[in-house]
Coordinates of N, CA and C in Angstrom, one line a residue:
Chain S
X1 N -4.5 15.8 -49.1 CA -5.0 14.5 -48.8 C -3.9 13.4 -48.7
X2 N -4.3 12.3 -48.3 CA -3.3 11.2 -48.1 C -2.7 10.8 -49.4
X3 N -1.4 10.6 -49.5 CA -0.8 10.1 -50.7 C -0.9 8.6 -50.7
X4 N -1.3 8.1 -51.9 CA -1.3 6.6 -52.0 C -0.2 6.1 -52.9
X5 N 0.6 7.1 -53.4 CA 1.7 6.6 -54.3 C 1.2 5.8 -55.5
X6 N 1.8 4.7 -55.7 CA 1.4 3.9 -56.9 C 0.3 2.9 -56.5
X7 N -0.2 2.9 -55.3 CA -1.2 1.9 -54.9 C -2.5 2.6 -54.8
X8 N -3.1 2.7 -56.0 CA -4.4 3.3 -56.1 C -5.5 2.3 -55.7
X9 N -6.5 2.7 -55.0 CA -7.7 1.8 -54.8 C -8.2 1.4 -56.1
X10 N -8.5 0.1 -56.2 CA -9.0 -0.4 -57.5 C -10.4 -1.0 -57.3
X11 N -11.1 -1.0 -58.4 CA -12.4 -1.6 -58.5 C -12.5 -2.4 -59.8
X12 N -12.8 -3.6 -59.7 CA -12.9 -4.5 -60.9 C -14.4 -4.9 -61.0
X13 N -14.9 -4.7 -62.2 CA -16.3 -5.0 -62.4 C -16.5 -5.8 -63.8
X14 N -17.5 -6.5 -63.9 CA -17.8 -7.2 -65.1 C -18.5 -6.3 -66.1
X15 N -18.2 -6.4 -67.4 CA -18.9 -5.6 -68.4 C -20.4 -5.8 -68.3
X16 N -21.1 -4.7 -68.3 CA -22.6 -4.7 -68.2 C -23.1 -4.5 -66.8
X17 N -22.2 -4.7 -65.8 CA -22.6 -4.5 -64.4 C -22.6 -3.0 -64.1
X18 N -23.2 -2.6 -63.0 CA -23.1 -1.2 -62.5 C -21.9 -1.0 -61.6
X19 N -21.2 0.1 -61.7 CA -20.1 0.4 -60.9 C -20.4 1.6 -59.9
X20 N -19.8 1.5 -58.7 CA -20.0 2.6 -57.8 C -18.6 2.9 -57.3
X21 N -18.2 4.2 -57.5 CA -16.9 4.6 -57.0 C -17.2 5.7 -55.9
X22 N -16.5 5.5 -54.8 CA -16.7 6.4 -53.7 C -15.6 7.3 -53.4
X23 N -15.9 8.4 -52.8 CA -14.9 9.5 -52.5 C -15.3 10.2 -51.2
X24 N -14.4 10.3 -50.3 CA -14.6 11.1 -49.1 C -13.9 12.4 -49.3
X25 N -14.6 13.5 -49.1 CA -14.0 14.8 -49.3 C -13.6 15.4 -48.0
X26 N -12.8 16.5 -48.1 CA -12.1 16.9 -46.9 C -12.8 18.1 -46.2
X27 N -13.5 19.0 -46.9 CA -13.9 20.3 -46.4 C -15.4 20.4 -46.4
X28 N -16.0 20.5 -45.2 CA -17.4 20.7 -45.1 C -17.9 22.0 -45.7
X29 N -17.0 22.9 -46.0 CA -17.4 24.2 -46.6 C -17.3 24.1 -48.1
X30 N -17.0 23.0 -48.7 CA -16.9 22.9 -50.1 C -18.3 23.0 -50.7
X31 N -18.4 23.8 -51.8 CA -19.7 24.0 -52.4 C -19.9 23.5 -53.8
X32 N -18.9 22.8 -54.3 CA -19.0 22.3 -55.7 C -18.1 21.1 -55.8
X33 N -18.6 20.1 -56.5 CA -17.8 18.8 -56.7 C -17.9 18.4 -58.1
X34 N -16.8 17.8 -58.5 CA -16.7 17.3 -59.9 C -16.1 15.9 -59.9
X35 N -16.5 15.1 -60.8 CA -15.9 13.8 -61.1 C -15.2 13.9 -62.5
X36 N -13.9 13.4 -62.5 CA -13.1 13.4 -63.7 C -12.7 11.9 -64.0
X37 N -12.6 11.6 -65.2 CA -12.1 10.3 -65.7 C -10.7 10.6 -66.4
X38 N -9.7 9.8 -66.0 CA -8.4 9.9 -66.6 C -7.9 8.6 -67.2
X39 N -7.9 8.6 -68.5 CA -7.3 7.4 -69.1 C -5.8 7.5 -69.2
X40 N -5.2 6.3 -69.4 CA -3.7 6.3 -69.4 C -3.1 7.2 -70.4
X41 N -2.2 8.0 -70.0 CA -1.5 8.9 -70.9 C -2.3 10.1 -71.3
X42 N -3.5 10.4 -70.7 CA -4.3 11.5 -71.1 C -4.6 12.4 -69.9
X43 N -5.1 13.6 -70.2 CA -5.5 14.5 -69.1 C -6.9 14.1 -68.5
X44 N -7.2 14.6 -67.4 CA -8.5 14.4 -66.8 C -9.6 14.9 -67.7
X45 N -10.7 14.1 -67.8 CA -11.8 14.5 -68.6 C -13.1 14.6 -67.7
X46 N -13.7 15.8 -67.9 CA -14.9 16.1 -67.1 C -16.0 15.0 -67.3
X47 N -16.6 14.5 -66.2 CA -17.7 13.6 -66.3 C -19.0 14.2 -65.9
X48 N -19.1 14.7 -64.7 CA -20.3 15.3 -64.1 C -20.0 16.1 -62.9
X49 N -20.8 17.1 -62.6 CA -20.6 17.9 -61.4 C -21.8 18.0 -60.6
X50 N -21.7 18.5 -59.4 CA -22.9 18.7 -58.5 C -22.6 19.9 -57.6
X51 N -23.6 20.7 -57.3 CA -23.4 21.7 -56.3 C -23.8 21.2 -55.0
X52 N -23.4 21.9 -53.9 CA -23.6 21.4 -52.6 C -25.0 21.5 -52.2
X53 N -25.9 22.2 -52.9 CA -27.3 22.3 -52.5 C -28.1 21.2 -53.2
X54 N -27.4 20.3 -53.8 CA -28.1 19.1 -54.4 C -27.6 17.9 -53.8
X55 N -28.5 16.8 -53.8 CA -28.1 15.5 -53.3 C -27.8 14.5 -54.4
X56 N -28.3 14.8 -55.6 CA -28.2 13.8 -56.7 C -28.2 14.6 -58.0
X57 N -27.5 14.0 -59.0 CA -27.5 14.6 -60.3 C -27.2 13.5 -61.3
X58 N -28.0 13.4 -62.4 CA -27.8 12.3 -63.3 C -27.4 12.9 -64.7
X59 N -26.5 12.1 -65.3 CA -26.1 12.3 -66.6 C -26.3 11.1 -67.5
X60 N -25.7 11.0 -68.6 CA -25.8 9.9 -69.5 C -25.1 8.7 -68.9
X61 N -25.7 7.7 -68.4 CA -25.2 6.5 -67.7 C -24.5 6.8 -66.4
X62 N -24.4 8.0 -66.0 CA -23.7 8.3 -64.7 C -24.6 9.1 -63.8
X63 N -24.5 8.8 -62.5 CA -25.2 9.5 -61.4 C -24.2 9.8 -60.3
X64 N -24.3 11.1 -59.8 CA -23.5 11.5 -58.7 C -24.4 11.7 -57.5
X65 N -24.0 11.1 -56.4 CA -24.7 11.3 -55.1 C -23.8 12.0 -54.1
X66 N -24.4 13.0 -53.4 CA -23.7 13.8 -52.5 C -24.3 13.6 -51.1
X67 N -23.6 13.2 -50.1 CA -24.0 13.1 -48.7 C -23.2 14.0 -47.9
X68 N -23.7 15.2 -47.6 CA -22.9 16.2 -46.9 C -22.8 15.9 -45.4
X69 N -23.7 15.1 -44.9 CA -23.6 14.8 -43.5 C -22.3 14.0 -43.2
X70 N -21.9 13.1 -44.1 CA -20.7 12.3 -43.8 C -19.6 12.7 -44.8
X71 N -19.8 13.8 -45.6 CA -18.8 14.3 -46.5 C -18.4 13.2 -47.5
X72 N -19.4 12.6 -48.2 CA -19.2 11.5 -49.1 C -19.8 11.8 -50.4
X73 N -19.1 11.4 -51.4 CA -19.5 11.6 -52.8 C -19.4 10.2 -53.5
X74 N -20.3 9.9 -54.4 CA -20.2 8.7 -55.1 C -20.5 8.9 -56.6
X75 N -19.9 8.1 -57.4 CA -20.2 8.1 -58.8 C -20.7 6.7 -59.2
X76 N -21.9 6.7 -59.8 CA -22.5 5.4 -60.2 C -22.4 5.4 -61.8
X77 N -21.9 4.3 -62.3 CA -21.9 4.1 -63.8 C -22.7 3.0 -64.1
X78 N -23.7 3.2 -64.9 CA -24.7 2.1 -65.3 C -24.1 1.3 -66.5
X79 N -24.3 0.0 -66.5 CA -24.0 -0.8 -67.6 C -22.5 -0.5 -68.0
X80 N -21.6 -0.8 -67.1 CA -20.2 -0.4 -67.4 C -19.6 -1.1 -68.6
X81 N -18.9 -0.3 -69.4 CA -18.3 -0.8 -70.6 C -16.8 -0.8 -70.6
X82 N -16.1 -1.6 -71.4 CA -14.7 -1.6 -71.4 C -14.0 -0.2 -71.5
X83 N -14.7 0.7 -72.3 CA -14.2 2.0 -72.4 C -14.3 2.9 -71.2
X84 N -14.9 2.4 -70.2 CA -15.0 3.1 -68.9 C -13.8 2.8 -68.0
X85 N -12.9 1.9 -68.4 CA -11.7 1.6 -67.7 C -10.8 2.8 -67.7
X86 N -10.5 3.2 -66.5 CA -9.7 4.5 -66.3 C -9.5 4.7 -64.8
X87 N -8.8 5.8 -64.5 CA -8.7 6.2 -63.1 C -9.7 7.3 -62.9
X88 N -10.5 7.3 -61.9 CA -11.6 8.3 -61.6 C -11.2 9.1 -60.4
X89 N -11.3 10.4 -60.5 CA -10.9 11.3 -59.4 C -12.2 12.2 -59.1
X90 N -12.4 12.3 -57.8 CA -13.3 13.4 -57.4 C -12.6 14.6 -57.0
X91 N -13.2 15.8 -57.2 CA -12.5 17.0 -56.9 C -13.5 17.9 -56.2
X92 N -13.1 18.8 -55.3 CA -14.0 19.7 -54.6 C -13.4 21.1 -54.7
X93 N -14.4 22.0 -54.6 CA -14.0 23.5 -54.6 C -14.4 24.0 -53.3
X94 N -13.5 24.6 -52.6 CA -13.8 25.2 -51.3 C -14.6 26.5 -51.4
X95 N -15.7 26.7 -50.7 CA -16.4 27.9 -50.8 C -15.5 29.1 -50.4
X96 N -15.6 30.1 -51.2 CA -14.7 31.3 -51.0 C -13.4 31.2 -51.6
X97 N -13.0 30.1 -52.2 CA -11.7 30.0 -52.9 C -11.8 30.6 -54.2
X98 N -10.7 30.7 -54.9 CA -10.7 31.3 -56.2 C -11.0 30.4 -57.3
X99 N -11.5 29.2 -57.0 CA -11.9 28.3 -58.0 C -11.0 27.1 -58.1
X100 N -10.0 27.0 -57.4 CA -9.1 25.9 -57.5 C -9.8 24.6 -57.0
X101 N -9.5 23.5 -57.7 CA -10.1 22.2 -57.3 C -9.1 21.4 -56.5
X102 N -9.5 20.8 -55.4 CA -8.7 19.9 -54.6 C -9.1 18.5 -55.0
X103 N -8.1 17.8 -55.5 CA -8.4 16.4 -56.0 C -8.2 15.4 -54.9
X104 N -9.1 14.4 -54.9 CA -9.0 13.3 -54.0 C -8.1 12.2 -54.5
X105 N -8.0 11.1 -53.8 CA -7.3 9.9 -54.3 C -8.1 9.4 -55.5
X106 N -7.4 8.9 -56.4 CA -8.1 8.3 -57.6 C -8.5 6.8 -57.3
X107 N -9.4 6.4 -58.1 CA -9.8 5.0 -58.0 C -9.7 4.4 -59.4
X108 N -9.0 3.3 -59.5 CA -8.8 2.7 -60.8 C -9.9 1.7 -61.1
X109 N -10.6 1.9 -62.1 CA -11.7 1.0 -62.5 C -11.3 0.1 -63.7
X110 N -11.4 -1.2 -63.5 CA -11.0 -2.1 -64.5 C -12.3 -2.9 -64.9
X111 N -12.6 -2.9 -66.2 CA -13.8 -3.6 -66.6 C -13.4 -4.9 -67.3
X112 N -13.9 -6.0 -66.8 CA -13.6 -7.3 -67.4 C -14.7 -7.6 -68.5
X113 N -14.2 -8.0 -69.7 CA -15.2 -8.4 -70.7 C -15.9 -9.7 -70.5
Chain X
X1 N -15.0 22.3 -81.2 CA -14.2 23.3 -80.4 C -12.9 22.7 -80.0
X2 N -11.8 23.4 -80.3 CA -10.5 22.9 -79.9 C -10.4 22.9 -78.4
X3 N -9.6 21.9 -77.9 CA -9.4 21.8 -76.4 C -8.2 22.6 -76.0
X4 N -7.7 22.3 -74.8 CA -6.5 22.9 -74.2 C -5.3 22.3 -74.9
X5 N -4.5 23.1 -75.5 CA -3.3 22.5 -76.2 C -2.1 22.7 -75.3
X6 N -1.2 21.7 -75.3 CA 0.0 21.7 -74.5 C 1.2 21.2 -75.4
X7 N 2.3 21.7 -75.1 CA 3.5 21.2 -75.7 C 4.8 21.5 -74.9
X8 N 5.8 20.7 -74.9 CA 5.8 19.4 -75.6 C 5.1 18.4 -74.8
X9 N 4.7 17.3 -75.4 CA 4.0 16.2 -74.7 C 5.0 15.4 -73.8
X10 N 6.2 15.3 -74.2 CA 7.2 14.5 -73.4 C 8.5 15.2 -73.4
X11 N 9.2 15.2 -72.3 CA 10.5 15.8 -72.1 C 11.3 15.0 -71.1
X12 N 12.5 14.7 -71.5 CA 13.5 14.1 -70.5 C 14.7 15.1 -70.4
X13 N 15.0 15.4 -69.2 CA 16.1 16.3 -68.9 C 16.9 15.8 -67.8
X14 N 18.2 16.3 -67.7 CA 19.0 15.9 -66.5 C 18.7 16.9 -65.4
X15 N 18.9 16.5 -64.2 CA 18.7 17.4 -63.0 C 19.6 18.6 -63.2
X16 N 19.1 19.7 -62.7 CA 19.8 21.0 -62.8 C 19.6 21.7 -64.1
X17 N 19.1 21.0 -65.1 CA 18.8 21.6 -66.4 C 17.4 22.4 -66.3
X18 N 17.1 23.1 -67.3 CA 15.8 23.9 -67.3 C 14.9 23.3 -68.4
X19 N 13.6 23.6 -68.2 CA 12.6 23.1 -69.2 C 11.4 24.1 -69.1
X20 N 10.8 24.2 -70.3 CA 9.6 25.1 -70.4 C 8.5 24.4 -71.1
X21 N 7.3 24.6 -70.5 CA 6.1 24.0 -71.1 C 5.1 25.2 -71.5
X22 N 4.5 24.9 -72.6 CA 3.6 25.9 -73.2 C 2.1 25.4 -73.2
X23 N 1.2 26.3 -73.0 CA -0.2 26.0 -73.0 C -1.0 27.1 -73.7
X24 N -2.0 26.6 -74.5 CA -2.9 27.5 -75.1 C -4.3 27.0 -74.7
X25 N -5.0 27.9 -73.9 CA -6.3 27.4 -73.4 C -7.4 27.4 -74.4
X26 N -8.6 27.0 -74.1 CA -9.7 27.0 -74.9 C -10.1 28.5 -75.2
X27 N -10.4 28.8 -76.4 CA -10.6 30.2 -76.8 C -11.7 30.8 -76.0
X28 N -11.4 32.0 -75.4 CA -12.4 32.7 -74.6 C -12.3 32.4 -73.1
X29 N -11.5 31.5 -72.8 CA -11.4 31.1 -71.3 C -10.5 32.1 -70.6
X30 N -11.0 32.8 -69.6 CA -10.2 33.8 -68.9 C -9.3 33.2 -67.9
X31 N -9.7 32.0 -67.3 CA -9.0 31.4 -66.2 C -8.1 30.3 -66.7
X32 N -6.8 30.3 -66.4 CA -5.9 29.3 -66.8 C -5.2 28.8 -65.5
X33 N -5.0 27.4 -65.5 CA -4.4 26.8 -64.3 C -3.3 25.9 -64.8
X34 N -2.2 25.8 -64.0 CA -1.2 24.8 -64.1 C -1.3 23.9 -62.9
X35 N -1.4 22.6 -63.2 CA -1.4 21.5 -62.1 C -0.2 20.6 -62.3
X36 N 0.3 20.1 -61.2 CA 1.3 19.0 -61.3 C 0.7 17.7 -60.8
X37 N 0.9 16.7 -61.6 CA 0.4 15.4 -61.2 C 1.5 14.4 -61.1
X38 N 1.8 14.0 -59.9 CA 2.8 12.9 -59.7 C 2.2 11.6 -59.9
X39 N 2.9 10.6 -60.4 CA 2.4 9.3 -60.7 C 1.6 8.7 -59.5
X40 N 0.4 8.3 -59.8 CA -0.4 7.7 -58.7 C -1.2 8.6 -57.8
X41 N -1.1 9.9 -58.1 CA -1.8 10.9 -57.3 C -2.7 11.8 -58.1
X42 N -3.6 12.5 -57.4 CA -4.4 13.5 -58.1 C -3.6 14.7 -58.4
X43 N -4.1 15.5 -59.4 CA -3.4 16.8 -59.7 C -3.4 17.8 -58.6
X44 N -2.4 18.6 -58.5 CA -2.2 19.6 -57.4 C -2.0 20.9 -58.1
X45 N -2.7 21.9 -57.7 CA -2.5 23.2 -58.3 C -1.2 23.8 -58.1
X46 N -0.5 24.4 -59.1 CA 0.7 25.1 -59.0 C 0.4 26.6 -59.0
X47 N -0.4 27.0 -60.0 CA -0.7 28.5 -60.2 C -2.0 28.6 -61.0
X48 N -2.7 29.7 -60.7 CA -3.9 30.0 -61.4 C -3.9 31.5 -61.8
X49 N -4.2 31.7 -63.1 CA -4.3 33.0 -63.7 C -5.7 33.4 -64.0
X50 N -6.0 34.7 -63.8 CA -7.3 35.2 -64.3 C -6.9 36.3 -65.3
X51 N -7.1 36.1 -66.6 CA -6.6 36.9 -67.6 C -5.1 36.9 -67.5
X52 N -4.4 38.0 -67.4 CA -2.9 38.0 -67.3 C -2.4 38.2 -65.8
X53 N -3.3 38.1 -64.9 CA -3.0 38.3 -63.5 C -3.0 37.0 -62.7
X54 N -2.1 36.9 -61.7 CA -2.0 35.7 -60.9 C -3.0 35.8 -59.8
X55 N -3.8 34.7 -59.7 CA -4.9 34.7 -58.6 C -4.4 33.9 -57.4
X56 N -3.7 32.8 -57.7 CA -3.2 31.9 -56.6 C -1.9 31.2 -57.1
X57 N -0.8 31.5 -56.4 CA 0.5 30.8 -56.7 C 1.1 30.3 -55.3
X58 N 0.2 30.1 -54.4 CA 0.7 29.7 -53.0 C 1.4 28.4 -53.0
X59 N 1.1 27.5 -54.0 CA 1.8 26.2 -53.9 C 2.9 26.1 -55.0
X60 N 3.2 27.2 -55.6 CA 4.3 27.1 -56.6 C 5.6 27.3 -55.9
X61 N 6.6 26.3 -56.2 CA 7.9 26.5 -55.6 C 8.7 27.6 -56.3
X62 N 8.6 28.8 -55.8 CA 9.0 29.9 -56.6 C 10.6 30.0 -56.7
X63 N 11.3 29.2 -55.9 CA 12.7 29.2 -56.1 C 13.2 28.6 -57.4
X64 N 12.3 27.7 -58.0 CA 12.7 27.0 -59.2 C 11.6 27.1 -60.3
X65 N 10.4 27.3 -59.9 CA 9.3 27.4 -60.9 C 8.8 28.8 -61.1
X66 N 8.5 29.1 -62.4 CA 7.9 30.4 -62.7 C 6.9 30.2 -63.9
X67 N 5.9 31.1 -63.9 CA 4.9 31.0 -65.0 C 4.5 32.4 -65.3
X68 N 4.1 32.5 -66.6 CA 3.6 33.8 -67.0 C 2.5 33.6 -68.1
X69 N 1.7 34.6 -68.2 CA 0.6 34.6 -69.1 C 0.4 36.1 -69.6
X70 N 1.4 36.5 -70.3 CA 1.6 38.0 -70.5 C 0.5 38.6 -71.2
X71 N -0.1 38.0 -72.2 CA -1.2 38.6 -73.0 C -2.6 38.1 -72.6
X72 N -2.6 37.3 -71.5 CA -3.9 36.8 -71.1 C -4.5 35.7 -71.9
X73 N -3.6 35.1 -72.8 CA -4.1 34.0 -73.6 C -3.2 32.7 -73.2
X74 N -2.2 32.5 -74.0 CA -1.4 31.4 -73.7 C -0.4 31.6 -72.6
X75 N 0.2 30.5 -72.1 CA 1.0 30.6 -70.9 C 2.2 29.7 -71.0
X76 N 3.2 30.0 -70.2 CA 4.4 29.2 -70.2 C 4.8 28.9 -68.7
X77 N 5.1 27.7 -68.5 CA 5.6 27.3 -67.1 C 7.0 26.8 -67.3
X78 N 7.9 27.4 -66.4 CA 9.3 27.1 -66.5 C 9.8 26.5 -65.2
X79 N 10.8 25.5 -65.3 CA 11.4 24.9 -64.2 C 12.9 25.1 -64.4
X80 N 13.5 25.8 -63.4 CA 15.0 26.0 -63.5 C 15.6 26.2 -62.1
X81 N 16.5 25.4 -61.6 CA 16.9 24.1 -62.1 C 16.0 23.0 -61.7
X82 N 15.9 22.0 -62.6 CA 15.0 20.9 -62.3 C 15.7 19.9 -61.2
X83 N 14.8 19.3 -60.4 CA 15.2 18.3 -59.5 C 14.5 17.0 -59.8
X84 N 15.1 15.9 -59.3 CA 14.5 14.6 -59.6 C 13.0 14.5 -59.2
X85 N 12.6 15.2 -58.1 CA 11.2 15.1 -57.6 C 10.3 15.9 -58.5
X86 N 10.8 16.6 -59.5 CA 9.9 17.4 -60.4 C 9.4 16.5 -61.5
X87 N 9.8 15.2 -61.5 CA 9.3 14.3 -62.5 C 7.8 14.1 -62.3
X88 N 7.0 14.5 -63.3 CA 5.6 14.5 -63.1 C 4.9 14.8 -64.4
X89 N 3.6 14.8 -64.5 CA 2.9 15.4 -65.6 C 2.4 16.8 -65.2
X90 N 2.6 17.7 -66.1 CA 2.2 19.1 -65.9 C 1.0 19.3 -66.8
X91 N -0.1 19.6 -66.1 CA -1.4 19.7 -66.7 C -1.8 21.2 -66.8
X92 N -2.2 21.6 -68.0 CA -2.7 22.9 -68.1 C -4.3 22.8 -68.2
X93 N -5.0 23.7 -67.6 CA -6.4 23.6 -67.7 C -7.0 25.0 -67.8
X94 N -8.2 25.1 -68.3 CA -8.8 26.5 -68.4 C -10.3 26.4 -68.1
X95 N -10.9 27.5 -67.8 CA -12.3 27.7 -67.6 C -12.7 29.1 -68.0
X96 N -14.0 29.3 -68.2 CA -14.5 30.6 -68.6 C -14.2 31.6 -67.5
X97 N -14.4 31.1 -66.2 CA -14.3 32.0 -65.1 C -13.8 31.1 -63.9
X98 N -13.4 31.6 -62.8 CA -13.0 30.7 -61.7 C -14.0 29.6 -61.5
X99 N -13.5 28.4 -61.3 CA -14.3 27.1 -61.5 C -15.4 26.9 -60.5
X100 N -16.4 27.7 -60.5 CA -17.6 27.3 -59.7 C -18.6 26.7 -60.7
X101 N -19.7 26.2 -60.1 CA -20.6 25.4 -60.9 C -21.0 26.1 -62.1
X102 N -21.0 25.4 -63.2 CA -21.4 26.1 -64.5 C -20.2 26.5 -65.3
X103 N -19.0 26.6 -64.7 CA -17.8 26.9 -65.3 C -16.8 25.8 -65.2
X104 N -17.0 24.8 -66.0 CA -16.2 23.6 -65.9 C -14.7 23.9 -66.2
X105 N -13.9 23.2 -65.5 CA -12.4 23.3 -65.8 C -12.1 22.1 -66.7
X106 N -11.5 22.5 -67.9 CA -11.1 21.5 -68.9 C -9.6 21.4 -68.9
X107 N -9.1 20.2 -69.0 CA -7.7 19.9 -68.9 C -7.1 19.5 -70.3
X108 N -5.9 19.9 -70.5 CA -5.1 19.4 -71.7 C -4.6 18.0 -71.4
X109 N -3.9 17.5 -72.4 CA -3.4 16.1 -72.3 C -2.1 16.0 -71.4
X110 N -1.5 17.1 -71.1 CA -0.4 17.1 -70.2 C 0.9 17.1 -70.9
X111 N 1.9 17.6 -70.2 CA 3.3 17.5 -70.6 C 4.1 16.6 -69.6
X112 N 4.6 15.5 -70.1 CA 5.2 14.5 -69.2 C 6.7 14.8 -69.0
X113 N 7.1 15.1 -67.8 CA 8.5 15.4 -67.6 C 9.2 14.3 -66.8
X114 N 10.4 13.9 -67.3 CA 11.2 12.9 -66.5 C 12.5 13.6 -66.3
X115 N 12.9 13.7 -65.0 CA 14.2 14.3 -64.7 C 15.1 13.2 -64.2
X116 N 16.3 13.1 -64.9 CA 17.2 11.9 -64.6 C 18.5 12.5 -64.1

């Protein structure tokens, strides 16, 4: 994927608002997608996943939407909290691969109190 | 349940020196991954093990990087000699089986390498 170096896309939201983080994935043959949250100084933390035969999946305060037609994935966070501030990565697994995840550009989410 | 353990957390070395990172995956996880994450980018796979065998090392710079998982549990990643561009976070991850749906890949906190 394209390297963005230090210039991550950023999203700034007010505490309590809903957040939508978008991701364009690369391979139409991908069959599995995951969203990870990475806080400063920590490793990526699993949030939610979705298989390619689904369009939507909900978790606690999070929803992932998959649009295979335009190869687009989104993560919706309801009632965003300061603890949600982090960099969010989408990742895809290519069908037939050995399970390796291909990570997209991250998006930095900042929550204003 | 204990997570993926990595050490050391931080390391500063001079270029051309060597460094080794250790990883202990989640108990029972057959698949172990080493990823490299350069500042501001997403993680990139270096090598994937299934038990003690290498599944994918196509992106591992084999002239300077090596990794092993001799007993199918913990793993070591070595860099020798290090270059300035190796400055990154080295993330170890594990899953029950190759990461398809239902077999989540869990990451450790990472080992932060600075090459000066």
